Tab-separated table of C-alpha atoms in Angstrom:
chain	number	residue	atom	x	y	z
Y	9	MET	CA	91.580	99.268	135.110
Y	10	THR	CA	94.182	99.712	132.634
Y	11	GLN	CA	95.917	102.785	131.822
Y	12	GLN	CA	95.878	105.061	128.921
Y	13	PHE	CA	98.936	106.427	127.198
Y	14	GLU	CA	98.822	109.055	124.474
Y	15	ILE	CA	100.671	107.832	121.146
Y	16	PRO	CA	101.515	110.246	118.903
Y	17	GLU	CA	101.458	109.526	114.955
Y	18	GLN	CA	104.872	110.713	114.473
Y	19	GLN	CA	108.158	110.375	116.691
Y	20	TRP	CA	112.021	111.040	116.556
Y	21	ALA	CA	114.594	108.531	115.008
Y	22	GLN	CA	117.883	107.929	114.145
Y	23	VAL	CA	117.645	106.498	110.599
Y	24	VAL	CA	120.414	104.581	108.648
Y	25	GLU	CA	119.265	105.165	105.136
Y	26	LYS	CA	122.053	103.881	103.350
Y	27	LYS	CA	125.029	101.157	103.899
Y	28	GLY	CA	127.974	102.675	105.385
Y	29	GLY	CA	126.076	105.619	107.424
Y	30	PRO	CA	126.077	107.969	108.604
Y	31	VAL	CA	122.093	107.870	111.000
Y	32	VAL	CA	119.885	110.791	110.035
Y	33	PHE	CA	118.215	111.837	113.083
Y	34	LYS	CA	114.463	112.963	111.449
Y	35	GLN	CA	110.896	112.675	112.441
Y	36	ILE	CA	109.341	108.919	111.462
Y	37	PRO	CA	105.843	107.692	111.769
Y	38	VAL	CA	104.479	106.007	115.154
Y	39	GLN	CA	103.785	102.173	114.154
Y	40	LYS	CA	101.120	100.386	115.415
Y	41	PRO	CA	101.400	96.762	117.256
Y	42	GLY	CA	100.094	93.695	115.868
Y	43	PRO	CA	98.152	90.879	117.075
Y	44	ASP	CA	101.126	89.189	118.862
Y	45	GLU	CA	103.199	92.346	119.527
Y	46	VAL	CA	103.573	95.463	121.877
Y	47	LEU	CA	104.671	98.782	121.276
Y	48	ILE	CA	106.867	100.134	123.479
Y	49	ASN	CA	107.784	104.124	124.720
Y	50	VAL	CA	111.578	103.441	124.469
Y	51	LYS	CA	113.080	105.859	127.409
Y	52	TYR	CA	116.071	105.241	126.941
Y	53	SER	CA	118.233	102.802	124.336
Y	54	GLY	CA	122.062	101.677	124.812
Y	55	VAL	CA	124.461	101.768	121.829
Y	56	CYS	CA	126.179	98.091	121.200
Y	57	HIS	CA	129.011	97.939	118.806
Y	58	THR	CA	126.998	95.628	117.336
Y	59	ASP	CA	124.719	99.101	116.125
Y	60	LEU	CA	128.310	100.378	114.336
Y	61	HIS	CA	128.320	96.855	112.408
Y	62	ALA	CA	124.633	97.224	111.330
Y	63	MET	CA	125.089	101.001	110.121
Y	64	LYS	CA	128.383	100.125	107.925
Y	65	GLY	CA	127.195	96.665	106.655
Y	66	ASP	CA	130.110	94.794	108.059
Y	67	TRP	CA	128.341	91.491	108.295
Y	68	PRO	CA	127.433	88.819	105.779
Y	69	LEU	CA	123.573	89.353	106.586
Y	70	ASP	CA	122.032	91.799	105.088
Y	71	THR	CA	120.277	94.720	107.278
Y	72	LYS	CA	116.870	95.965	106.088
Y	73	LEU	CA	117.243	99.742	104.987
Y	74	PRO	CA	116.170	101.976	105.952
Y	75	LEU	CA	116.592	100.974	109.488
Y	76	VAL	CA	116.337	102.065	112.669
Y	77	GLY	CA	118.997	100.745	114.761
Y	78	GLY	CA	118.779	99.425	118.953
Y	79	HIS	CA	118.576	96.901	120.848
Y	80	GLU	CA	119.133	97.847	123.814
Y	81	GLY	CA	115.975	99.426	124.676
Y	82	ALA	CA	114.432	100.014	128.229
Y	83	GLY	CA	110.834	101.456	128.350
Y	84	VAL	CA	106.814	101.384	129.502
Y	85	VAL	CA	104.464	99.296	126.968
Y	86	VAL	CA	102.266	101.192	125.939
Y	87	ALA	CA	99.316	99.644	123.511
Y	88	LYS	CA	99.407	95.469	122.808
Y	89	GLY	CA	98.053	93.585	120.422
Y	90	GLU	CA	94.500	91.542	121.090
Y	91	LEU	CA	96.777	87.940	121.358
Y	92	VAL	CA	99.118	89.652	124.549
Y	93	SER	CA	97.716	88.480	127.833
Y	94	GLU	CA	101.608	88.144	129.010
Y	95	VAL	CA	102.226	91.787	128.753
Y	96	GLU	CA	99.975	94.614	130.218
Y	97	ILE	CA	99.822	98.399	129.477
Y	98	GLY	CA	102.564	99.963	131.624
Y	99	ASP	CA	104.746	97.354	133.044
Y	100	TYR	CA	108.173	97.936	131.888
Y	101	ALA	CA	109.771	96.250	129.236
Y	102	GLY	CA	112.879	95.937	126.958
Y	103	ILE	CA	113.867	95.267	123.257
Y	104	LYS	CA	116.355	92.938	122.832
Y	105	TRP	CA	118.652	91.788	119.777
Y	106	LEU	CA	116.105	89.093	119.335
Y	107	ASN	CA	113.163	90.748	118.858
Y	108	GLY	CA	110.871	87.614	118.121
Y	109	SER	CA	111.119	84.215	116.821
Y	110	CYS	CA	108.515	81.295	115.587
Y	111	LEU	CA	109.044	79.562	119.146
Y	112	ALA	CA	107.311	76.287	117.161
Y	113	CYS	CA	111.227	74.864	114.913
Y	114	SER	CA	113.014	72.683	117.242
Y	115	PHE	CA	115.624	75.227	118.297
Y	116	CYS	CA	112.474	76.982	119.835
Y	117	MET	CA	111.587	73.995	121.366
Y	118	GLN	CA	114.320	73.608	123.412
Y	119	ALA	CA	115.172	77.195	124.391
Y	120	ASP	CA	117.624	78.123	121.510
Y	121	GLU	CA	115.112	80.502	120.246
Y	122	PRO	CA	118.138	83.048	119.482
Y	123	LEU	CA	119.315	80.372	116.547
Y	124	CYS	CA	115.567	79.924	115.439
Y	125	PRO	CA	116.202	80.112	111.021
Y	126	HIS	CA	113.430	82.921	111.657
Y	127	ALA	CA	114.430	84.793	114.172
Y	128	LEU	CA	114.070	88.575	113.982
Y	129	LEU	CA	116.482	90.947	115.236
Y	130	SER	CA	116.311	94.349	116.231
Y	131	GLY	CA	117.721	97.116	114.699
Y	132	TYR	CA	119.417	94.593	112.145
Y	133	THR	CA	116.303	92.737	110.524
Y	134	VAL	CA	113.721	94.748	111.729
Y	135	ASP	CA	113.503	98.416	113.221
Y	136	GLY	CA	114.872	98.924	116.765
Y	137	SER	CA	114.845	100.909	119.981
Y	138	PHE	CA	116.507	104.199	118.416
Y	139	GLN	CA	113.714	105.586	118.290
Y	140	GLN	CA	111.335	106.871	120.460
Y	141	TYR	CA	108.402	103.887	119.572
Y	142	ALA	CA	109.066	100.875	119.181
Y	143	ILE	CA	107.729	96.952	118.113
Y	144	ALA	CA	108.262	93.475	119.715
Y	145	LYS	CA	106.859	90.127	120.083
Y	146	ALA	CA	105.618	90.479	123.262
Y	147	ALA	CA	106.311	86.563	124.066
Y	148	HIS	CA	110.258	88.128	123.250
Y	149	VAL	CA	110.087	91.007	125.739
Y	150	ALA	CA	112.454	91.473	128.524
Y	151	LYS	CA	110.712	92.048	131.675
Y	152	ILE	CA	111.707	94.574	133.500
Y	153	PRO	CA	111.189	95.014	137.388
Y	154	LYS	CA	109.147	98.172	138.723
Y	155	GLU	CA	111.886	98.905	140.730
Y	156	CYS	CA	114.917	99.014	137.871
Y	157	ASP	CA	115.969	102.579	137.278
Y	158	LEU	CA	115.257	102.453	132.935
Y	159	GLU	CA	118.585	104.331	132.408
Y	160	ALA	CA	121.168	102.313	134.510
Y	161	VAL	CA	119.048	98.758	133.440
Y	162	ALA	CA	119.251	99.271	129.449
Y	163	PRO	CA	122.402	97.947	128.737
Y	164	VAL	CA	121.780	94.971	130.383
Y	165	LEU	CA	119.271	93.916	127.996
Y	166	CYS	CA	122.230	93.011	125.512
Y	167	ALA	CA	125.230	93.462	126.614
Y	168	GLY	CA	124.161	91.732	130.130
Y	169	ILE	CA	122.278	88.744	128.942
Y	170	THR	CA	125.384	88.231	126.110
Y	171	VAL	CA	127.988	88.106	128.934
Y	172	TYR	CA	126.428	86.031	130.944
Y	173	LYS	CA	125.419	83.435	128.354
Y	174	GLY	CA	129.401	83.316	127.787
Y	175	LEU	CA	130.045	82.983	131.317
Y	176	LYS	CA	127.045	80.529	131.714
Y	177	GLU	CA	128.429	79.137	128.412
Y	178	SER	CA	132.250	78.530	129.401
Y	179	GLY	CA	131.782	76.142	132.088
Y	180	ALA	CA	133.109	78.460	134.774
Y	181	ARG	CA	132.160	76.960	138.473
Y	182	PRO	CA	132.429	79.641	141.775
Y	183	GLY	CA	136.724	80.083	142.601
Y	184	GLN	CA	137.854	79.481	139.155
Y	185	TRP	CA	139.535	81.974	137.335
Y	186	VAL	CA	138.105	83.953	133.736
Y	187	ALA	CA	139.651	86.208	131.591
Y	188	ILE	CA	137.562	88.559	129.948
Y	189	VAL	CA	139.564	90.238	126.790
Y	190	GLY	CA	137.948	93.524	125.598
Y	191	ALA	CA	137.151	94.146	129.786
Y	192	GLY	CA	136.896	97.903	129.056
Y	193	GLY	CA	133.884	98.208	126.948
Y	194	GLY	CA	130.151	98.226	127.541
Y	195	LEU	CA	130.706	94.301	127.603
Y	196	GLY	CA	133.741	94.003	129.591
Y	197	SER	CA	132.849	95.957	132.720
Y	198	MET	CA	129.824	93.802	132.882
Y	199	ALA	CA	131.164	90.919	132.343
Y	200	ILE	CA	133.617	91.513	135.052
Y	201	GLN	CA	130.692	92.208	137.552
Y	202	TYR	CA	128.813	88.979	136.291
Y	203	ALA	CA	132.218	87.013	136.662
Y	204	ASN	CA	132.302	88.577	140.237
Y	205	ALA	CA	128.655	87.319	141.025
Y	206	MET	CA	128.959	83.953	140.102
Y	207	GLY	CA	131.631	83.731	142.351
Y	208	LEU	CA	134.014	83.646	139.679
Y	209	HIS	CA	137.897	85.301	139.880
Y	210	ALA	CA	138.327	87.893	136.977
Y	211	ILE	CA	141.405	88.536	135.169
Y	212	ALA	CA	140.994	91.980	132.965
Y	213	ILE	CA	142.586	92.289	129.404
Y	214	ASP	CA	142.487	95.410	127.543
Y	215	GLY	CA	144.403	99.169	126.729
Y	216	GLY	CA	145.139	101.882	128.950
Y	217	GLU	CA	145.461	103.036	132.367
Y	218	GLU	CA	142.065	104.225	132.029
Y	219	LYS	CA	140.457	101.418	131.598
Y	220	GLY	CA	142.470	99.635	133.809
Y	221	LYS	CA	141.465	101.825	136.905
Y	222	ASN	CA	138.034	101.596	134.956
Y	223	CYS	CA	138.655	97.316	135.753
Y	224	LYS	CA	140.068	97.229	138.889
Y	225	GLU	CA	137.145	99.275	140.612
Y	226	LEU	CA	134.788	96.956	139.779
Y	227	GLY	CA	136.310	93.937	141.143
Y	228	ALA	CA	139.562	92.452	138.058
Y	229	LYS	CA	141.831	90.421	140.298
Y	230	ALA	CA	144.346	91.377	137.699
Y	231	TYR	CA	144.631	93.820	134.877
Y	232	VAL	CA	146.719	92.850	131.770
Y	233	ASP	CA	147.309	96.037	129.514
Y	234	PHE	CA	148.339	94.810	126.184
Y	235	THR	CA	149.843	98.072	125.030
Y	236	GLN	CA	152.151	97.861	127.710
Y	237	THR	CA	153.294	94.344	128.208
Y	238	LYS	CA	155.803	92.701	127.035
Y	239	ASP	CA	154.737	89.378	126.905
Y	240	LEU	CA	151.081	89.083	127.536
Y	241	VAL	CA	150.610	85.419	127.449
Y	242	ALA	CA	153.107	85.209	130.165
Y	243	ASP	CA	151.522	87.988	132.142
Y	244	VAL	CA	147.780	86.091	131.858
Y	245	LYS	CA	149.190	83.085	133.029
Y	246	ALA	CA	150.873	84.513	136.004
Y	247	ALA	CA	147.816	86.080	137.594
Y	248	THR	CA	145.937	82.698	138.045
Y	249	PRO	CA	147.084	80.155	140.935
Y	250	GLU	CA	150.208	78.270	139.949
Y	251	GLY	CA	151.015	80.207	136.805
Y	252	LEU	CA	148.612	77.242	135.087
Y	253	GLY	CA	146.088	80.330	132.852
Y	254	PRO	CA	142.391	81.030	133.087
Y	255	HIS	CA	139.886	78.670	133.267
Y	256	ALA	CA	137.447	80.210	130.956
Y	257	VAL	CA	138.223	82.684	128.293
Y	258	ILE	CA	135.713	85.521	127.528
Y	259	LEU	CA	136.734	87.241	124.422
Y	260	LEU	CA	134.783	90.555	123.752
Y	261	ALA	CA	137.556	92.225	121.408
Y	262	VAL	CA	136.891	93.940	118.229
Y	263	SER	CA	139.689	92.681	116.517
Y	264	GLU	CA	141.361	89.615	115.543
Y	265	LYS	CA	144.647	88.628	116.929
Y	266	PRO	CA	143.446	88.399	120.655
Y	267	PHE	CA	141.141	85.331	119.581
Y	268	HIS	CA	144.195	83.350	118.493
Y	269	GLN	CA	146.222	84.347	122.038
Y	270	ALA	CA	144.017	82.899	124.306
Y	271	VAL	CA	144.825	79.614	122.828
Y	272	ASP	CA	148.418	80.248	124.511
Y	273	TYR	CA	147.370	81.051	127.779
Y	274	VAL	CA	144.072	79.348	128.413
Y	275	ARG	CA	144.259	76.548	130.931
Y	276	ALA	CA	144.675	73.199	129.901
Y	277	ARG	CA	140.750	71.469	129.824
Y	278	GLY	CA	140.217	75.415	129.439
Y	279	THR	CA	137.500	76.505	127.863
Y	280	ILE	CA	137.899	79.948	125.190
Y	281	ILE	CA	134.284	81.536	124.520
Y	282	CYS	CA	133.929	83.842	121.826
Y	283	ILE	CA	131.417	86.362	122.024
Y	284	GLY	CA	133.193	89.701	119.777
Y	285	LEU	CA	132.787	89.805	116.291
Y	286	PRO	CA	135.641	91.623	114.292
Y	287	ALA	CA	134.555	91.935	110.991
Y	288	GLY	CA	136.474	89.195	108.221
Y	289	ALA	CA	138.267	87.679	111.262
Y	290	TYR	CA	138.925	83.801	111.351
Y	291	PHE	CA	140.066	82.275	114.538
Y	292	LYS	CA	143.133	80.072	114.005
Y	293	ALA	CA	144.270	77.569	116.523
Y	294	PRO	CA	146.654	75.003	116.647
Y	295	VAL	CA	145.105	71.184	116.234
Y	296	PHE	CA	148.085	69.606	118.408
Y	297	ASP	CA	147.718	71.847	121.278
Y	298	THR	CA	143.832	72.106	121.068
Y	299	VAL	CA	143.958	68.407	121.433
Y	300	ILE	CA	146.914	67.475	124.456
Y	301	ARG	CA	145.569	70.226	126.187
Y	302	MET	CA	142.060	69.424	125.343
Y	303	ILE	CA	140.995	72.645	124.936
Y	304	THR	CA	136.965	74.082	124.044
Y	305	ILE	CA	136.731	76.312	121.693
Y	306	LYS	CA	132.847	77.940	121.550
Y	307	GLY	CA	130.593	80.510	120.095
Y	308	SER	CA	128.030	82.327	122.574
Y	309	TYR	CA	125.342	84.341	120.372
Y	310	VAL	CA	122.943	85.902	123.140
Y	311	GLY	CA	120.700	84.509	125.853
Y	312	ASN	CA	117.507	82.937	125.738
Y	313	ARG	CA	114.201	84.524	127.300
Y	314	GLN	CA	115.253	82.532	130.641
Y	315	ASP	CA	118.807	83.791	130.504
Y	316	THR	CA	117.220	87.393	129.934
Y	317	GLN	CA	114.989	86.637	133.323
Y	318	GLU	CA	118.393	85.491	135.297
Y	319	ALA	CA	120.657	88.959	134.053
Y	320	LEU	CA	118.047	90.868	134.962
Y	321	ASP	CA	117.430	89.728	138.338
Y	322	PHE	CA	121.398	90.203	138.790
Y	323	PHE	CA	120.830	94.219	137.923
Y	324	ALA	CA	117.842	94.603	140.226
Y	325	ARG	CA	119.604	92.846	143.636
Y	326	GLY	CA	122.520	95.470	142.838
Y	327	LEU	CA	124.834	92.886	142.470
Y	328	VAL	CA	125.569	94.543	138.697
Y	329	LYS	CA	125.763	98.845	137.980
Y	330	VAL	CA	126.553	99.760	135.063
Y	331	PRO	CA	129.087	102.440	134.476
Y	332	ILE	CA	126.825	104.289	131.752
Y	333	LYS	CA	127.490	108.147	130.200
Y	334	THR	CA	123.721	109.387	128.684
Y	335	VAL	CA	123.462	111.647	125.879
Y	336	GLY	CA	120.708	112.621	123.571
Y	337	LEU	CA	119.627	110.186	120.712
Y	338	SER	CA	120.314	113.070	118.565
Y	339	LYS	CA	124.272	112.205	119.606
Y	340	LEU	CA	123.871	109.219	118.259
Y	341	GLN	CA	126.365	109.920	115.498
Y	342	GLU	CA	129.128	111.297	117.834
Y	343	VAL	CA	128.936	108.065	120.171
Y	344	TYR	CA	129.654	106.296	116.812
Y	345	ASP	CA	132.139	108.089	116.318
Y	346	LEU	CA	134.135	107.223	119.514
Y	347	MET	CA	133.785	103.686	118.645
Y	348	GLU	CA	135.749	103.773	115.949
Y	349	GLU	CA	138.501	105.486	117.785
Y	350	GLY	CA	138.751	102.936	120.336
Y	351	LYS	CA	137.848	105.947	123.579
Y	352	ILE	CA	134.682	104.397	124.778
Y	353	VAL	CA	135.219	103.573	128.516
Y	354	GLY	CA	131.687	101.491	129.963
Y	355	ARG	CA	128.338	102.200	127.747
Y	356	TYR	CA	126.803	104.901	125.933
Y	357	VAL	CA	123.138	105.014	126.822
Y	358	VAL	CA	121.111	107.574	124.639
Y	359	ASP	CA	117.435	109.522	125.886
Y	360	THR	CA	115.163	109.535	123.490
Y	361	SER	CA	113.504	113.105	124.497
Y	362	LYS	CA	116.763	115.152	123.270
């Protein structure tokens, strides 16, 4: 027998009413799902740096306004459209950055649905998970195993999927070394654990003692503090066998300088993966070094549907634990303020009931 849920007409949400913010905590109507959509009662939502960029209008991609941000929403399916058969009422489901895609273009046909020219982006081009009830295309929701804790799993829906995809894109193999830049933040803390679970040795790069302690506890083999080191390039190389540098670099930084530094310490024939999106930044690399040392520089966006389920599987097996701090949805602006001050360690999650 299908479960029945009582769905209210109004709900609490954090709404961006103008470019630059701040967010406004207010009541808005609960939407009804379309034929191929589901309505998810969002219990918890992770807070990502992208949400801050969306509020501030930092990127050359227009957001909808007014906008409900958020794209790491974990909850329960409470309603679905008449065409939906792959998701059931009562299932645990997650709202990801990719809210939907056409499923018919050449990108979608080759499992590159994040590159779909008609992609719908949660908390950017469509309303996201900083509300109590959110809509998503059924084909694209993350199917969360029932044994998972919704509060703990929320950050996997963006941070986890994103860093796992980046590590896959790097081509690094078990036993090899990977430098994770911005290792003390939400994405970085997960990247260290996914690297460990994939048999890689992680070198954490970030600033401050607290972040260093956190990175070591999560399994980083070495920590390089950019606020203390006199020669970051030399220190990163020294942390690897033979001093040749890491086989891959995962760039999660939100400033431009670390992108330029990576070329100097990555191992010959190494791969640099760009994930962080500093506003207005450019990546510059010397052509001679890039050619002679056979360096690969790649961008990695978000994972596809299969990457999503693989990333969730690592979590469900207990191989990835997200260091989270949970606050009420009403406190979202305070989390943004901490982000701007660079004071976030781990990942913040908002509880939509508060």
